[in-house]
Amino acid sequence: VFEGKTPGSPIAHLIRNELMDQDDEPLDGHVEVDETWVGGKLRFKGRQGFTGPVPGSKSLANKTPVAGAVSRGGRVVAVTVPNVRKATLLGHIERRVLPSATVYTDELKSYDSLTKRGYAHERINHSEHVYVSGDVHTNTIEGFWSLVKNGLRGVHHSVSAKHLQGYLNEYAWRYNHRQQRERSMFEALLLRSVGS
């Protein structure tokens, strides 16, 4: 698995990108889909170092868009995307979610034509401060985003857009193997390295 890699490449980078890469097996059942932005505030350097956000900068200027989907009680997938426009997000869903699934989203307009594309689609209206209505919610995927962001902030402190996908792979791997003991997760990684 490590053949052809340049000398000095960090082993953690190789593990995240070679052994923890996410598979293409589509999700089915009750699937929550959401997008988020990952990154820090764009800051400018004053006399005493970094002193605050760049005046007049947009809050998303230094952030990377990420799309995710989770099957309730099952697997999660999370990938960096170029934007959160309709074509991008619907393409993400069509590649990673089976048409037989029921898809739960928030009210973002990019998801408007999911029903026309053959999906059963339920929405929760966060803009009206509604977060759960029966079984309609996106709390599972939002909980995953919380794990990712708290981990990046607390453990890694900052991650560049260039390497973000590797970290998403790591957190998805952990989530998807959460039922295994820690030793079993390590053994699964070893077996994957031998099979690669």
Short mmCIF file of C-alpha atoms in Angstrom, two decimals:
data_model
loop_
_atom_site.label_atom_id
_atom_site.label_comp_id
_atom_site.label_asym_id
_atom_site.label_seq_id
_atom_site.Cartn_x
_atom_site.Cartn_y
_atom_site.Cartn_z
CA VAL A 1 0.00 0.00 0.00
CA PHE A 2 2.90 2.37 0.63
CA GLU A 3 4.85 1.59 -2.56
CA GLY A 4 5.72 4.59 -4.65
CA LYS A 5 5.14 7.08 -1.85
CA THR A 6 7.68 9.84 -1.44
CA PRO A 7 10.12 9.42 1.44
CA GLY A 8 9.20 11.37 4.54
CA SER A 9 5.43 11.26 3.97
CA PRO A 10 3.79 11.21 7.40
CA ILE A 11 2.43 7.76 8.23
CA ALA A 12 -0.80 9.26 9.63
CA HIS A 13 -1.46 10.91 6.26
CA LEU A 14 -0.98 7.58 4.48
CA ILE A 15 -3.28 5.76 6.92
CA ARG A 16 -6.06 8.35 6.52
CA ASN A 17 -5.85 8.42 2.73
CA GLU A 18 -4.98 4.81 1.90
CA LEU A 19 -6.44 2.62 4.67
CA MET A 20 -9.33 4.74 5.94
CA ASP A 21 -10.60 5.89 2.54
CA GLN A 22 -14.36 5.65 2.24
CA ASP A 23 -15.92 2.95 0.09
CA ASP A 24 -18.54 3.53 -2.61
CA GLU A 25 -21.19 1.22 -1.16
CA PRO A 26 -24.44 3.24 -1.31
CA LEU A 27 -26.59 3.98 1.73
CA ASP A 28 -30.20 2.80 2.04
CA GLY A 29 -33.10 2.96 4.48
CA HIS A 30 -33.56 6.21 6.39
CA VAL A 31 -30.72 8.47 5.23
CA GLU A 32 -29.99 11.93 6.58
CA VAL A 33 -28.15 14.30 4.25
CA ASP A 34 -26.58 17.60 5.24
CA GLU A 35 -23.84 20.01 4.33
CA THR A 36 -21.53 22.03 6.55
CA TRP A 37 -18.51 24.31 6.37
CA VAL A 38 -15.22 23.43 8.05
CA GLY A 39 -12.43 25.89 8.81
CA GLY A 40 -11.46 28.90 10.85
CA LYS A 41 -12.14 32.57 10.53
CA LEU A 42 -10.08 34.44 7.97
CA ARG A 43 -7.66 36.50 10.06
CA PHE A 44 -5.22 39.32 9.40
CA LYS A 45 -1.86 39.84 11.03
CA GLY A 46 -1.58 42.96 13.15
CA ARG A 47 1.46 44.24 15.02
CA GLN A 48 1.04 41.73 17.83
CA GLY A 49 0.28 38.74 15.64
CA PHE A 50 -3.13 37.58 14.47
CA THR A 51 -5.52 40.09 15.91
CA GLY A 52 -8.91 39.28 14.44
CA PRO A 53 -11.09 38.58 11.45
CA VAL A 54 -10.26 40.39 8.23
CA PRO A 55 -12.48 43.49 8.15
CA GLY A 56 -15.30 43.10 5.64
CA SER A 57 -14.53 39.43 4.93
CA LYS A 58 -17.35 36.92 4.53
CA SER A 59 -17.73 34.42 7.37
CA LEU A 60 -17.28 31.49 4.92
CA ALA A 61 -14.23 32.93 3.15
CA ASN A 62 -11.77 30.60 4.88
CA LYS A 63 -14.01 27.54 5.13
CA THR A 64 -14.36 24.39 3.02
CA PRO A 65 -17.80 23.00 2.12
CA VAL A 66 -18.42 19.39 3.11
CA ALA A 67 -21.34 17.11 2.19
CA GLY A 68 -22.36 14.12 4.25
CA ALA A 69 -24.95 11.36 4.45
CA VAL A 70 -25.69 8.87 7.20
CA SER A 71 -27.95 5.84 7.27
CA ARG A 72 -29.67 5.80 10.65
CA GLY A 73 -28.08 3.05 12.71
CA GLY A 74 -25.55 2.45 9.93
CA ARG A 75 -22.71 4.05 8.01
CA VAL A 76 -21.72 7.63 7.30
CA VAL A 77 -19.96 9.16 4.28
CA ALA A 78 -18.42 12.64 4.29
CA VAL A 79 -16.62 14.35 1.42
CA THR A 80 -15.30 17.79 0.59
CA VAL A 81 -17.22 19.44 -2.24
CA PRO A 82 -16.51 22.53 -4.36
CA ASN A 83 -19.78 24.23 -3.33
CA VAL A 84 -23.26 23.55 -1.94
CA ARG A 85 -25.16 24.22 -5.15
CA LYS A 86 -27.96 21.97 -6.38
CA ALA A 87 -25.93 20.10 -9.02
CA THR A 88 -23.13 19.35 -6.57
CA LEU A 89 -25.29 18.14 -3.67
CA LEU A 90 -27.75 16.17 -5.81
CA GLY A 91 -24.82 14.50 -7.56
CA HIS A 92 -23.39 13.57 -4.13
CA ILE A 93 -26.75 12.04 -3.14
CA GLU A 94 -27.22 10.11 -6.39
CA ARG A 95 -23.74 8.59 -6.10
CA ARG A 96 -24.05 7.61 -2.44
CA VAL A 97 -27.75 6.99 -1.66
CA LEU A 98 -29.98 4.34 -3.26
CA PRO A 99 -33.25 5.60 -4.82
CA SER A 100 -35.17 3.27 -2.48
CA ALA A 101 -34.02 5.32 0.54
CA THR A 102 -36.04 7.94 2.36
CA VAL A 103 -33.88 11.07 2.45
CA TYR A 104 -34.13 13.60 5.28
CA THR A 105 -32.69 17.09 4.77
CA ASP A 106 -33.04 20.62 6.04
CA GLU A 107 -34.77 23.31 3.97
CA LEU A 108 -31.79 24.21 1.75
CA LYS A 109 -33.11 24.90 -1.78
CA SER A 110 -30.39 22.71 -3.32
CA TYR A 111 -32.46 19.68 -2.20
CA ASP A 112 -35.71 20.87 -3.81
CA SER A 113 -35.83 18.37 -6.70
CA LEU A 114 -35.02 15.17 -4.78
CA THR A 115 -38.61 13.95 -5.17
CA LYS A 116 -38.45 14.50 -8.95
CA ARG A 117 -35.34 12.34 -9.00
CA GLY A 118 -37.23 9.42 -7.46
CA TYR A 119 -36.38 9.78 -3.76
CA ALA A 120 -38.87 9.85 -0.91
CA HIS A 121 -37.89 13.20 0.63
CA GLU A 122 -38.72 14.65 4.04
CA ARG A 123 -37.58 18.09 5.24
CA ILE A 124 -37.12 19.75 8.60
CA ASN A 125 -37.38 23.53 8.71
CA HIS A 126 -34.50 24.75 10.86
CA SER A 127 -35.11 28.38 9.90
CA GLU A 128 -38.35 28.20 11.92
CA HIS A 129 -36.51 26.61 14.87
CA VAL A 130 -38.04 23.18 14.24
CA TYR A 131 -35.47 20.43 14.77
CA VAL A 132 -37.57 17.27 15.14
CA SER A 133 -41.01 16.44 13.79
CA GLY A 134 -41.82 12.77 14.42
CA ASP A 135 -39.05 10.87 12.67
CA VAL A 136 -38.15 13.81 10.43
CA HIS A 137 -34.82 15.29 11.56
CA THR A 138 -31.16 15.55 10.64
CA ASN A 139 -29.83 15.11 14.18
CA THR A 140 -27.69 12.06 13.36
CA ILE A 141 -25.62 13.74 10.65
CA GLU A 142 -25.41 16.94 12.69
CA GLY A 143 -24.09 14.88 15.60
CA PHE A 144 -21.42 13.51 13.26
CA TRP A 145 -20.48 17.07 12.18
CA SER A 146 -20.12 17.94 15.86
CA LEU A 147 -17.71 15.01 16.38
CA VAL A 148 -15.64 16.09 13.38
CA LYS A 149 -15.45 19.77 14.29
CA ASN A 150 -14.75 19.17 17.98
CA GLY A 151 -12.05 16.65 17.04
CA LEU A 152 -10.40 19.01 14.56
CA ARG A 153 -10.54 21.90 17.03
CA GLY A 154 -9.51 19.95 20.10
CA VAL A 155 -6.94 17.49 18.73
CA HIS A 156 -5.59 18.92 15.50
CA HIS A 157 -6.33 22.65 16.11
CA SER A 158 -6.40 23.45 12.40
CA VAL A 159 -6.51 21.48 9.16
CA SER A 160 -5.92 22.89 5.69
CA ALA A 161 -8.47 22.40 2.93
CA LYS A 162 -5.85 20.32 1.09
CA HIS A 163 -5.77 17.67 3.83
CA LEU A 164 -9.36 17.91 5.10
CA GLN A 165 -10.59 14.87 3.14
CA GLY A 166 -8.08 12.66 4.94
CA TYR A 167 -9.43 13.77 8.32
CA LEU A 168 -13.01 13.23 7.15
CA ASN A 169 -11.93 9.69 6.17
CA GLU A 170 -10.58 9.14 9.69
CA TYR A 171 -13.72 10.34 11.45
CA ALA A 172 -15.98 8.39 9.08
CA TRP A 173 -13.85 5.26 9.68
CA ARG A 174 -14.18 5.67 13.45
CA TYR A 175 -17.92 6.25 13.20
CA ASN A 176 -18.46 3.29 10.88
CA HIS A 177 -16.48 0.97 13.17
CA ARG A 178 -17.88 2.37 16.44
CA GLN A 179 -19.42 -0.98 17.43
CA GLN A 180 -16.01 -2.69 17.41
CA ARG A 181 -13.60 -2.73 20.31
CA GLU A 182 -10.53 -0.53 19.88
CA ARG A 183 -8.37 -3.60 19.27
CA SER A 184 -10.77 -4.84 16.59
CA MET A 185 -10.58 -1.46 14.81
CA PHE A 186 -6.79 -1.68 14.82
CA GLU A 187 -6.91 -5.27 13.52
CA ALA A 188 -9.32 -4.17 10.75
CA LEU A 189 -6.81 -1.52 9.67
CA LEU A 190 -3.97 -4.08 9.69
CA LEU A 191 -6.00 -6.50 7.59
CA ARG A 192 -6.84 -3.71 5.16
CA SER A 193 -3.15 -2.83 4.83
CA VAL A 194 -2.29 -6.45 3.99
CA GLY A 195 -5.12 -6.68 1.45
CA SER A 196 -4.23 -3.41 -0.30
#
